[in-house]
Amino acid sequence: MRHIISFLSFTMEQNTERSAAMKTFAIVGFVALIIFLVWLAVAIVSFLPSAFSSLASLADSIYNRQNTSELVVSTEANIVANGDTFTINWTNVKQPGTYTFSYVCDSGVSVDIRFPANQITAVPCGETIELGDSISSLEVMVQAERLRFTDVAYAI
């Protein structure tokens, strides 16, 4: 009977050591799992803004694939000295048709444009000059005989 008791005590010691090792591994594994989950959450949160930005960019590019119907006109300067040239630029509207230039009549004001092929062309007051469909900028020279400051309204 003595022999059986010592065998039982040896088995209990072995189970106690195994149980302590399992608890240690469980704690280390749990801590490692918590660290991994925190790292994963930080990685996902840092990735989300760029993912949403990419999706927004993709949606914007799909939305803007439609034909542009709005003409955006810009000039390099709003105030120009008498007789100086300035450039009018506009966006290319992706629709069939041609661009034209005209200006509103004002006494003592004359307008010249550099068109076609860099020739200076006088634009008669109130008339429309056809520019074609491939031009997206135009050089303009305005001369006023009487007034120092004159507003010239033009249309593309």
CSV table of C-alpha atoms in Angstrom, one decimal:
chain,number,residue,atom,x,y,z
A,1,MET,CA,0.0,0.0,0.0
A,2,ARG,CA,2.9,2.3,0.6
A,3,HIS,CA,3.9,1.9,-3.0
A,4,ILE,CA,0.6,3.1,-4.3
A,5,ILE,CA,0.5,6.2,-2.1
A,6,SER,CA,3.9,7.4,-3.3
A,7,PHE,CA,2.7,6.9,-6.9
A,8,LEU,CA,-0.3,9.0,-6.2
A,9,SER,CA,1.7,11.8,-4.6
A,10,PHE,CA,4.1,11.8,-7.6
A,11,THR,CA,1.1,12.1,-10.0
A,12,MET,CA,-0.3,15.0,-7.9
A,13,GLU,CA,3.0,16.9,-8.0
A,14,GLN,CA,3.2,16.5,-11.8
A,15,ASN,CA,-0.4,17.7,-12.2
A,16,THR,CA,0.3,20.7,-10.0
A,17,GLU,CA,3.3,21.7,-12.1
A,18,ARG,CA,1.4,21.1,-15.3
A,19,SER,CA,-1.5,23.2,-14.0
A,20,ALA,CA,0.9,26.1,-13.1
A,21,ALA,CA,2.5,26.0,-16.5
A,22,MET,CA,-0.9,26.0,-18.2
A,23,LYS,CA,-2.0,29.0,-16.2
A,24,THR,CA,1.2,30.8,-17.1
A,25,PHE,CA,0.8,30.0,-20.8
A,26,ALA,CA,-2.9,31.0,-20.6
A,27,ILE,CA,-2.0,34.4,-19.1
A,28,VAL,CA,0.8,35.0,-21.6
A,29,GLY,CA,-1.5,34.0,-24.5
A,30,PHE,CA,-4.3,36.3,-23.2
A,31,VAL,CA,-2.0,39.3,-22.9
A,32,ALA,CA,-0.6,38.6,-26.4
A,33,LEU,CA,-4.2,38.3,-27.7
A,34,ILE,CA,-5.1,41.7,-26.1
A,35,ILE,CA,-2.0,43.3,-27.6
A,36,PHE,CA,-2.8,41.9,-31.0
A,37,LEU,CA,-6.4,43.1,-30.9
A,38,VAL,CA,-5.3,46.6,-29.8
A,39,TRP,CA,-2.7,46.7,-32.7
A,40,LEU,CA,-5.4,45.5,-35.1
A,41,ALA,CA,-7.9,48.2,-34.0
A,42,VAL,CA,-5.2,50.9,-34.4
A,43,ALA,CA,-4.3,49.6,-37.9
A,44,ILE,CA,-8.0,49.6,-38.9
A,45,VAL,CA,-8.7,53.1,-37.6
A,46,SER,CA,-5.6,54.4,-39.4
A,47,PHE,CA,-6.6,52.7,-42.6
A,48,LEU,CA,-10.3,53.9,-42.6
A,49,PRO,CA,-9.7,57.5,-43.6
A,50,SER,CA,-7.7,56.6,-46.7
A,51,ALA,CA,-10.2,53.9,-47.6
A,52,PHE,CA,-13.1,56.4,-47.4
A,53,SER,CA,-11.0,58.9,-49.3
A,54,SER,CA,-10.4,56.4,-52.0
A,55,LEU,CA,-14.0,55.5,-52.2
A,56,ALA,CA,-15.0,59.2,-52.4
A,57,SER,CA,-12.4,59.8,-55.1
A,58,LEU,CA,-13.8,56.8,-57.1
A,59,ALA,CA,-17.3,58.0,-56.7
A,60,ASP,CA,-16.3,61.6,-57.7
A,61,SER,CA,-14.5,60.3,-60.9
A,62,ILE,CA,-17.6,58.2,-61.8
A,63,TYR,CA,-19.9,61.2,-61.2
A,64,ASN,CA,-17.6,63.6,-63.2
A,65,ARG,CA,-17.5,61.3,-66.3
A,66,GLN,CA,-20.6,63.0,-67.6
A,67,ASN,CA,-20.2,65.7,-70.2
A,68,THR,CA,-19.3,69.1,-68.8
A,69,SER,CA,-22.0,71.5,-69.7
A,70,GLU,CA,-20.8,74.5,-67.7
A,71,LEU,CA,-18.3,76.9,-69.3
A,72,VAL,CA,-15.8,78.4,-66.9
A,73,VAL,CA,-14.1,81.6,-68.2
A,74,SER,CA,-11.1,83.2,-66.5
A,75,THR,CA,-8.7,86.0,-67.3
A,76,GLU,CA,-5.1,86.6,-66.1
A,77,ALA,CA,-6.0,90.2,-65.0
A,78,ASN,CA,-9.2,92.1,-64.2
A,79,ILE,CA,-7.8,95.5,-64.9
A,80,VAL,CA,-5.8,96.1,-68.1
A,81,ALA,CA,-4.2,99.3,-69.3
A,82,ASN,CA,-5.6,100.9,-72.5
A,83,GLY,CA,-4.1,99.1,-75.5
A,84,ASP,CA,-2.5,96.2,-73.6
A,85,THR,CA,-3.4,92.6,-74.4
A,86,PHE,CA,-4.7,90.0,-72.0
A,87,THR,CA,-5.7,86.4,-72.4
A,88,ILE,CA,-9.1,84.9,-71.8
A,89,ASN,CA,-9.1,81.2,-71.0
A,90,TRP,CA,-12.1,78.8,-70.8
A,91,THR,CA,-12.8,75.2,-70.1
A,92,ASN,CA,-13.4,72.8,-72.9
A,93,VAL,CA,-17.1,71.9,-72.9
A,94,LYS,CA,-17.4,68.3,-74.2
A,95,GLN,CA,-20.4,68.9,-76.3
A,96,PRO,CA,-20.8,69.5,-80.0
A,97,GLY,CA,-20.7,73.1,-81.2
A,98,THR,CA,-18.3,76.0,-81.6
A,99,TYR,CA,-17.1,78.8,-79.5
A,100,THR,CA,-17.8,82.5,-80.3
A,101,PHE,CA,-16.7,85.8,-79.0
A,102,SER,CA,-18.6,89.1,-78.8
A,103,TYR,CA,-18.7,92.2,-76.7
A,104,VAL,CA,-21.3,94.8,-75.7
A,105,CYS,CA,-21.0,98.1,-77.6
A,106,ASP,CA,-19.7,101.1,-75.7
A,107,SER,CA,-19.0,104.4,-77.4
A,108,GLY,CA,-15.3,105.0,-78.1
A,109,VAL,CA,-14.3,101.3,-77.3
A,110,SER,CA,-12.8,99.0,-79.9
A,111,VAL,CA,-11.7,95.4,-79.4
A,112,ASP,CA,-9.1,93.4,-81.4
A,113,ILE,CA,-8.4,89.7,-81.0
A,114,ARG,CA,-5.4,87.7,-82.1
A,115,PHE,CA,-7.2,85.1,-84.3
A,116,PRO,CA,-6.9,83.0,-86.6
A,117,ALA,CA,-3.3,82.0,-86.8
A,118,ASN,CA,-2.0,84.9,-84.7
A,119,GLN,CA,-3.5,87.6,-87.0
A,120,ILE,CA,-5.0,90.6,-85.3
A,121,THR,CA,-8.7,90.8,-86.2
A,122,ALA,CA,-10.9,93.7,-85.4
A,123,VAL,CA,-14.2,92.7,-83.8
A,124,PRO,CA,-17.1,94.9,-84.9
A,125,CYS,CA,-19.3,96.2,-82.1
A,126,GLY,CA,-22.2,93.8,-81.3
A,127,GLU,CA,-21.1,91.2,-83.9
A,128,THR,CA,-20.2,87.6,-83.0
A,129,ILE,CA,-16.9,86.1,-84.2
A,130,GLU,CA,-16.9,82.3,-84.6
A,131,LEU,CA,-13.7,80.8,-83.0
A,132,GLY,CA,-14.2,77.1,-83.8
A,133,ASP,CA,-14.4,74.1,-81.5
A,134,SER,CA,-10.7,73.5,-80.7
A,135,ILE,CA,-9.7,76.9,-79.2
A,136,SER,CA,-9.8,77.3,-75.4
A,137,SER,CA,-8.0,80.7,-75.1
A,138,LEU,CA,-8.0,84.0,-76.9
A,139,GLU,CA,-5.7,87.1,-76.8
A,140,VAL,CA,-7.7,90.3,-76.6
A,141,MET,CA,-6.7,94.0,-76.9
A,142,VAL,CA,-9.2,96.7,-75.8
A,143,GLN,CA,-8.8,100.4,-76.7
A,144,ALA,CA,-10.9,103.2,-75.3
A,145,GLU,CA,-10.7,106.6,-76.8
A,146,ARG,CA,-12.6,108.8,-74.3
A,147,LEU,CA,-12.8,107.3,-70.8
A,148,ARG,CA,-9.9,106.4,-68.6
A,149,PHE,CA,-11.7,103.5,-67.0
A,150,THR,CA,-14.2,101.5,-69.0
A,151,ASP,CA,-15.9,98.2,-68.3
A,152,VAL,CA,-16.1,96.0,-71.3
A,153,ALA,CA,-18.6,93.2,-71.1
A,154,TYR,CA,-17.7,90.2,-73.4
A,155,ALA,CA,-19.2,86.8,-74.0
A,156,ILE,CA,-17.7,83.5,-74.9
